[in-house]
Amino acid sequence: MVPISEGTSPQGPQLGFSVSHQKVELDIDFFSRSLRGKTALIINPHSRDLRVLRLNCRQIELKGLTVNGKPVPGVKYVDPYERSTLRWKASVYQYHMLQERLEKAMRRPPEEELLVTLPKSVKLEELDPYSEDAQTLLLSKTLGGNKRDSDTTAIDLTQGTRTGIDQTARFTPITLSVEYEIKRLRDGMQFVGFEDGDLRYPHMYTTNSPSPGSACCLFPCLDDLTSRCTWEISIKCSKTIGDAFHSLKASRSRSNGVVNGAVVSHGASEIYGRSELFNSEDEALELTVVCTGDMTDEIVDAQDPTKKTTSFICTNAISAQHVGFAIGPFEHVNLAGFREDEEDDRLGQNAVPVHGFCLPGRIEETKNTCLPLAKAVDFFTITYGSYPYSNYKLCFVDESAEDILHTGSFSLCSSRLLFPEDVLEPIDRVTRQIVHAVATQWIGIDIVAKEPEDTWVIVGIAYYITDIFMRRLCGKNEYRYNQKRAADRVVELDVDRPSLMDIGALVDLDPSEIDFVTLKAPLVLFVLDQRMMKAGTSTGLSRIISRIFLSARVGDLPNGSLDTAYFVKICERLSHAKLEPFFAQWVEGAGCPKFRVQQRFNKKKLVVEMSVHQVQGENVKEKGLESATFLRDVKEEAREVYAGPIQPCFTGPMTIRIHEADGTPYEHIVEIKEPLQKFEIPYNTKYKRLKRSRRQKEKIAAVAGAEFAGDGTDDVLLYSLGDVLQTEEEMKKWQLAEWTPDDEERMSQESYEWIRMDADFEWICKMSLTMPGYMWVSQLQQDRDVVAQLESIQYLEIQKAHPLISAFLVRTLMDQRYFHGIRTAATKALAKCAKDDVGWIGLFHLEKAFQDLYCYSDSTMTRPNDFSSRAAYLVQCAIPEAVAEVRDVSGRANLRVRRWLFEKLRFNDNSNNEFSDCHYVAVLMRALAYAMSSKPAPTAHESDDFEDDSGDDLRFHEACLEEIDRHRRIDEWIPSYQNVISRSALDCKRMLGKAHVTSVKAVDFLQYTPDGTSILLRLNAFANLMELGMAKHDAILRWFLFVLGTDPSAYMREHMLRIFGKTLGAIAIGESSEPAAAQVPQDGLIIEQEASTEARKADLARKQTVVGALDALKNELASNTVLQQGLWTAIISPNISLQQMWQLLEICDRLYTPHTSIVVALKLPRYWKCKRVGRGKVVFSQTDRIRDKPLPKRPVKLKLSSTGSGGGSSNDRGGGGAGSGGGGAVAATSTEGYPFLKRQTNSSSGAMGAAPPRTLLKPPKPPGPPLQHISSAPRMGNGPESTSQASDGGKPKLKIKLKFGAGSGGGGAGSPQ
């Protein structure tokens, strides 16, 4: 065993060495969740003075360590998992003591845990940088040795990288070998299917993370993203499931249920019975090892034929965080078989093999989910450069904390992403995630961020090229529509946030940080591409990305690290433009511009006068706190993370497109340089509104029943979209309004049709353009760009309800030539026109559209579902959601709305549909519940505006609740995809309960929370419980925290933490508190008391400031003992990860005031009993009776007598002796409990007068314990007399007799210890 001593070493700016190659050998025991490992690191010193090697290493027990085969003098090793436990009884008030022990492990970057001092016999000799050894060393580090690369590439690489040789091969390499064991894998691996009652196929996989701390839990390494090397990995495990369980039986028979010296916990002790659940076919399933790199061999162990060793090699330099593997009974799917023949012939030998792995029974789902994967690999290869590795593998596993874990040439995906052919809803979302996993192999693994601030470049490029492929796969309309929605979302979120560059260092703070980078970074690159393409000096961002990938392959990117400065440099070089202002505003700066644009046509000058005013700095409202982001705000406040300053002016080109009267669009590019700019744009057309005259002629011809053939004038093409429902009969049937003569007259006087600001989508901004409504309608109907159409819909949606607006929106909905996103947006906007003052025209149009599209002719009965058209399916889902939004003046959904939704849910028919309707049913359930939640539950004394009989309303209300619950019961018997119907039913109960429409019982949700239920359903039940304010119930809170701390699923624990954070946020800002009762006016006057004013100030502070919210949170929860106990139990649980423990400690830091104290627990004394067994023997034994109260103080009686004749009897138990010479000594007790001694002298000649008693202030010290401690000594019987021998001076000899209290001696039963 290597000598180990705990200690720490300050982390320097550089380690002084790098790792060029690492070999890892793992022997994994599935069921004890342990492994034995060996690793060898080839280290390149950077200096001759290197004496200490610092590595990341956690949760391991070192068994041996050598440097170049020589033992080391000593090792300093500090395991944070050993320090994560306080050895004394502690509580939440001692959280800071645990925080201090883990602080070094949780900092970024963390401090190295393993320090190895080089033996003195190891000499660092300088190496010739151009020798053969140095060349080989460099190639193994930088080239990677892609099997499909030519030798010419390798030669060119070595000729241009002398700097790399000088830095990495200056000294002789050192080989560090470590043997270790992990007795309990707490982090770094996830085991599935080993718990009692878990019927899933057993498998395990690594839990990789871009943050440090995961890789070093499996093997010592440099757990840093920029520390990259080549790898050899060997994994030893059982051959089949049966072999694994049979070996477990043997080990249990030998160890009697004890594994590694401890009883296996958390269900592992019952694994023995799990082998009986497998049939012979399952036991014969072979365990497959899927790992980073290329498999070199698979060898059956010669000594144990039930074991096998699978070896892999990764010749590309990657970081330890990107090394991952999975072991399980996986089935293989050749995804390259979906490659088209043309692409296969085109690529030839350069075609990348694509492999899929899944658990038994999920091959068809894997094929359906990964259908476009091979096409994506080919697209990236052809467009951006060769694939960095020799193959690509995809493995689907259960309970992964993240949807996708990225490793070198291998992606670990969650089985939650799989969906069958008959499910339509997850297609877009899942396909984008899978394609992004492929893109990450180029940018994210082969190329990494140099510094945390450069994260935006890596994330942005990966998602940008993902969206480019999605454009090819789904079409340009889908691409631009999604980009526009993402831009609107960025404008909404990018308020009081750090810059895109600064937020890269905060991605570990909260999951929402990386979500924001994921949203904004690709949009910034999209805008950059648009501007470079518009300048005409570049082929766009694709060429720049290809150059970056090529630079990484030929070694121009040191260590494959990309930073912002290099990216800006190469962008400027290839675009031949200065881009520093762009990156300063959109990357280094925060926020988005807001434009207010006004336009006017000057007839004298024949110009359009426009003023563009940036108003992002005006009327800035303080953003209130939200429960979902409360913990993020608290952490940013603690770290002093502040929002970037509001930029007064964003600069850059903007395209203004004016559609003039002849229908011709004229583009004008203006340069925005100042916060307020005015432009005069020339006008080109001499005609006025010729299209309107053509339209009027068409209408006249349609009324006459003739066909308009034109009259030879210069009339041009009019409406291209939205020209449905034009006949008089249709207009009457649909109650469609038309332009009034006054509107027609005003339109005829206009000189242009409409104006498009930022027509080429070169800005992420909010644009407010002052333009008449009919121009927005013209843009909706005549502009082919989906972004322009969506902007028109958004404008019409915020306008006051009008029958004319509803007419144009319903025409958009009914015209199937529109993109489905525009049709669904028009559907949502129609709900705004459903107002009483316009005759509920919007509601009528929604009902009429649904009837025309999805019901039998001239009937409201829904036809059987037919989802063969995905666009029609999306519209069918959108209409009920829009109907549920309809409200009257009091904010309630009337009976007409609720009855319509109820009928659609009740009479839904999916019998002849080849696709599942689970998501459609879930939409109907939520829509009905949302409409019902707007109105309190009816009573027998209430009536509805639309129903005279109040009893019918009450019965209808009960029927709605029953219908929702009916679908929930059906889903229990016939489960839907991912239990989406049951989850929606719980959401409906939560909505109705919060609105006090129906009574909610906790048991309705708790029945779905036990282990064994679907994880998604369990999380949904817990989330709804917490949102209903059930955290105030001690039993529910205790159960919630118990599951949080003990659940074996990392995904479950992670999302329980998020639910807990949202719950704390709701309590902090007052969402879960009951509203205060309104003050009753007295004589028309409300007197505001001082207390109420202070309460309103505190309520306002808790909703807008972090400090106020934290104060309110402490007031409500700090004294909750159930929360204290449950939270601390979860913190010290051995099941949670170190990162999750740290998050819980941070919550304690916000709730409690630390107390630096240690509670010492001592065992209470027990009573003893004795039993006489005869022959002078007495047996003493301890009883179960505990003495929990101190004994009362007893008087101490002392008897003093001389040794001469007449002395008192030594057996006296009373006060006076029976001797002939005089009375015995009498003991009195002082008020302080100390005895007074009375001395009596007896002479040999006879009795003498008694000397007066004298109080001894300091009694003589007995040979036993001091006198002042006698009262705390155990009881005693008659003991030997204590004699004080006098000297030969004739002084009398004294006898001192002590007696404690009353009772017999001998220590009878009931005598305490």
Coordinates of C-alpha atoms in Angstrom, one line a residue, residues 709-943:
A709 CA -60.2 38.3 -68.1
G710 CA -58.5 41.6 -67.8
D711 CA -58.9 44.7 -69.9
G712 CA -55.4 45.2 -71.3
T713 CA -54.4 47.8 -68.8
D714 CA -51.3 47.8 -66.7
D715 CA -52.9 46.0 -63.8
V716 CA -50.6 43.6 -62.0
L717 CA -51.1 40.5 -60.0
L718 CA -52.9 41.0 -56.7
Y719 CA -53.5 38.7 -53.9
S720 CA -51.5 35.5 -53.9
L721 CA -52.4 34.2 -50.4
G722 CA -55.5 34.5 -48.2
D723 CA -57.9 34.9 -51.2
V724 CA -60.2 32.1 -50.0
L725 CA -63.9 32.5 -48.9
Q726 CA -64.5 35.2 -51.5
T727 CA -67.9 34.5 -52.8
E728 CA -71.0 36.3 -51.5
E729 CA -72.4 33.0 -50.2
E730 CA -69.2 32.1 -48.3
M731 CA -68.9 35.6 -46.9
K732 CA -72.4 35.4 -45.6
K733 CA -72.1 32.0 -44.3
W734 CA -68.8 32.8 -42.5
Q735 CA -69.9 36.3 -41.5
L736 CA -66.9 37.9 -43.0
A737 CA -66.5 41.7 -43.0
E738 CA -65.1 43.7 -45.9
W739 CA -63.3 47.0 -46.3
T740 CA -65.6 50.0 -46.0
P741 CA -65.8 52.6 -48.8
D742 CA -63.8 55.0 -46.6
D743 CA -61.1 52.4 -46.2
E744 CA -61.0 51.7 -49.9
E745 CA -60.7 55.4 -50.5
R746 CA -57.8 55.8 -48.1
M747 CA -56.0 52.8 -49.6
S748 CA -56.4 54.2 -53.1
Q749 CA -54.6 57.3 -52.0
E750 CA -51.5 55.5 -50.7
S751 CA -48.4 55.5 -52.8
Y752 CA -47.1 52.1 -51.7
E753 CA -48.5 48.8 -50.5
W754 CA -46.3 48.3 -47.4
I755 CA -42.8 48.7 -46.0
R756 CA -40.6 46.0 -44.6
M757 CA -38.0 47.0 -42.0
D758 CA -35.0 44.6 -41.7
A759 CA -36.3 42.6 -44.7
D760 CA -33.2 40.3 -44.7
F761 CA -33.3 39.4 -41.0
E762 CA -30.0 41.1 -40.0
W763 CA -31.1 42.2 -36.5
I764 CA -32.2 40.5 -33.3
C765 CA -34.5 43.3 -32.3
K766 CA -38.0 44.4 -31.5
M767 CA -39.4 46.6 -34.3
S768 CA -42.4 49.0 -33.9
L769 CA -43.3 50.4 -37.3
T770 CA -46.0 53.0 -37.6
M771 CA -48.0 51.8 -40.6
P772 CA -51.8 51.6 -41.3
G773 CA -53.5 48.3 -40.7
Y774 CA -54.4 47.7 -44.3
M775 CA -50.7 47.8 -45.1
W776 CA -50.0 45.0 -42.6
V777 CA -52.8 43.0 -44.2
S778 CA -51.2 43.5 -47.6
Q779 CA -47.9 42.3 -46.2
L780 CA -49.7 39.2 -44.8
Q781 CA -51.4 38.3 -48.0
Q782 CA -48.7 39.3 -50.6
D783 CA -45.3 38.9 -49.0
R784 CA -43.9 35.4 -49.5
D785 CA -41.5 35.5 -46.6
V786 CA -42.9 33.7 -43.5
V787 CA -41.1 36.2 -41.3
A788 CA -43.1 39.1 -42.9
Q789 CA -46.3 37.1 -42.5
L790 CA -45.6 36.3 -38.9
E791 CA -44.9 40.0 -38.2
S792 CA -48.3 40.9 -39.7
I793 CA -50.0 38.3 -37.5
Q794 CA -48.3 39.7 -34.4
Y795 CA -49.4 43.2 -35.3
L796 CA -53.0 42.1 -35.8
E797 CA -53.0 40.2 -32.6
I798 CA -52.3 43.2 -30.4
Q799 CA -54.9 45.4 -32.1
K800 CA -58.4 46.0 -30.7
A801 CA -60.9 43.3 -31.6
H802 CA -62.6 44.0 -34.9
P803 CA -64.7 41.8 -37.4
L804 CA -62.4 42.8 -40.2
I805 CA -59.3 41.6 -38.4
S806 CA -61.1 38.3 -37.6
A807 CA -62.0 37.9 -41.3
F808 CA -58.4 38.2 -42.5
L809 CA -57.2 35.9 -39.7
V810 CA -59.7 33.2 -40.5
R811 CA -58.9 33.4 -44.2
T812 CA -55.2 32.9 -43.3
L813 CA -56.3 29.9 -41.2
M814 CA -58.3 28.3 -44.0
D815 CA -55.8 28.9 -46.8
Q816 CA -53.7 25.7 -46.8
R817 CA -51.0 27.4 -48.9
Y818 CA -49.8 29.2 -45.9
F819 CA -47.0 27.7 -43.8
H820 CA -48.5 25.7 -40.9
G821 CA -46.7 28.0 -38.4
I822 CA -48.5 31.0 -39.9
R823 CA -51.9 29.2 -39.7
T824 CA -51.4 28.3 -36.1
A825 CA -50.3 31.8 -35.3
A826 CA -53.5 33.1 -36.9
T827 CA -55.5 30.6 -34.9
K828 CA -54.0 32.0 -31.7
A829 CA -54.7 35.6 -32.7
L830 CA -58.4 34.8 -33.5
A831 CA -58.9 34.3 -29.7
K832 CA -58.2 38.0 -29.3
C833 CA -61.2 38.8 -31.5
A834 CA -63.6 36.7 -29.4
K835 CA -65.1 39.6 -27.5
D836 CA -68.6 40.5 -26.6
D837 CA -68.4 43.9 -28.2
V838 CA -67.8 42.4 -31.6
G839 CA -70.4 39.6 -31.2
W840 CA -67.9 36.9 -30.4
I841 CA -66.9 36.8 -34.0
G842 CA -63.5 35.3 -33.3
L843 CA -65.0 32.4 -31.4
F844 CA -67.5 31.8 -34.2
H845 CA -64.7 31.7 -36.8
L846 CA -62.7 29.2 -34.7
E847 CA -65.7 27.0 -34.3
K848 CA -66.6 27.3 -38.0
A849 CA -63.0 26.6 -39.1
F850 CA -62.9 23.4 -37.0
Q851 CA -66.3 22.3 -38.2
D852 CA -65.3 22.9 -41.9
L853 CA -61.9 21.1 -41.5
Y854 CA -62.5 18.3 -39.1
C855 CA -66.3 17.6 -38.8
Y856 CA -68.9 16.0 -40.9
S857 CA -70.6 18.2 -43.4
D858 CA -73.2 20.5 -41.9
S859 CA -72.6 18.9 -38.5
T860 CA -70.6 19.7 -35.3
M861 CA -69.8 16.0 -34.9
T862 CA -66.0 15.4 -35.3
R863 CA -64.9 13.0 -38.0
P864 CA -62.5 10.2 -37.1
N865 CA -59.0 11.6 -36.7
D866 CA -56.7 11.6 -39.7
F867 CA -53.2 12.8 -39.0
S868 CA -51.7 11.9 -42.3
S869 CA -51.1 15.6 -42.9
R870 CA -48.9 16.9 -40.2
A871 CA -49.8 20.5 -41.0
A872 CA -53.5 19.7 -40.5
Y873 CA -52.7 17.9 -37.3
L874 CA -50.9 20.9 -35.9
V875 CA -53.8 23.2 -36.8
Q876 CA -56.3 20.7 -35.2
C877 CA -54.3 20.9 -32.0
A878 CA -54.1 24.7 -32.2
I879 CA -57.8 25.5 -32.5
P880 CA -58.9 24.0 -29.1
E881 CA -56.0 25.8 -27.4
A882 CA -57.2 29.1 -28.9
V883 CA -60.8 28.4 -28.0
A884 CA -59.8 27.8 -24.4
E885 CA -58.3 31.3 -24.3
V886 CA -61.6 33.0 -25.0
R887 CA -62.8 35.1 -22.0
D888 CA -65.7 37.4 -21.3
V889 CA -65.5 40.8 -19.7
S890 CA -65.2 39.3 -16.2
G891 CA -62.3 37.1 -17.3
R892 CA -64.3 33.8 -17.4
A893 CA -64.8 31.2 -20.1
N894 CA -68.5 31.0 -20.8
L895 CA -70.5 27.8 -21.0
R896 CA -70.4 27.9 -24.8
V897 CA -66.6 27.5 -24.8
R898 CA -66.6 24.8 -22.1
R899 CA -69.3 22.8 -23.8
W900 CA -67.5 23.0 -27.2
L901 CA -64.3 21.7 -25.7
F902 CA -66.1 19.0 -23.7
E903 CA -67.8 17.7 -26.8
K904 CA -64.5 17.5 -28.8
L905 CA -62.9 15.6 -26.0
R906 CA -65.9 13.3 -25.4
F907 CA -66.5 12.4 -29.0
N908 CA -62.9 12.1 -30.1
D909 CA -62.5 9.1 -32.4
N910 CA -59.1 7.6 -33.3
S911 CA -60.2 4.2 -34.4
N912 CA -59.2 4.5 -38.1
N913 CA -56.1 6.6 -37.6
E914 CA -52.7 5.1 -38.1
F915 CA -51.1 7.7 -35.7
S916 CA -51.5 8.0 -32.0
D917 CA -53.8 10.7 -30.7
C918 CA -52.3 10.9 -27.2
H919 CA -50.9 14.4 -27.6
Y920 CA -54.1 15.6 -29.2
V921 CA -56.2 14.2 -26.3
A922 CA -53.8 15.8 -23.8
V923 CA -54.3 19.1 -25.6
L924 CA -58.1 18.8 -25.3
M925 CA -57.9 17.8 -21.6
R926 CA -55.7 20.8 -20.7
A927 CA -57.8 23.2 -22.8
L928 CA -61.0 22.1 -21.1
A929 CA -59.4 22.3 -17.6
Y930 CA -57.9 25.8 -18.4
A931 CA -61.4 27.0 -19.5
M932 CA -63.0 25.6 -16.4
S933 CA -60.4 27.1 -14.1
S934 CA -61.5 30.6 -15.1
K935 CA -64.8 30.2 -13.4
P936 CA -65.5 28.9 -9.8
A937 CA -67.4 25.7 -9.5
P938 CA -71.2 26.3 -9.9
T939 CA -73.6 25.7 -7.1
A940 CA -77.3 24.9 -7.0
H941 CA -78.0 28.6 -6.5
E942 CA -76.0 29.9 -9.4
S943 CA -76.9 30.3 -13.0

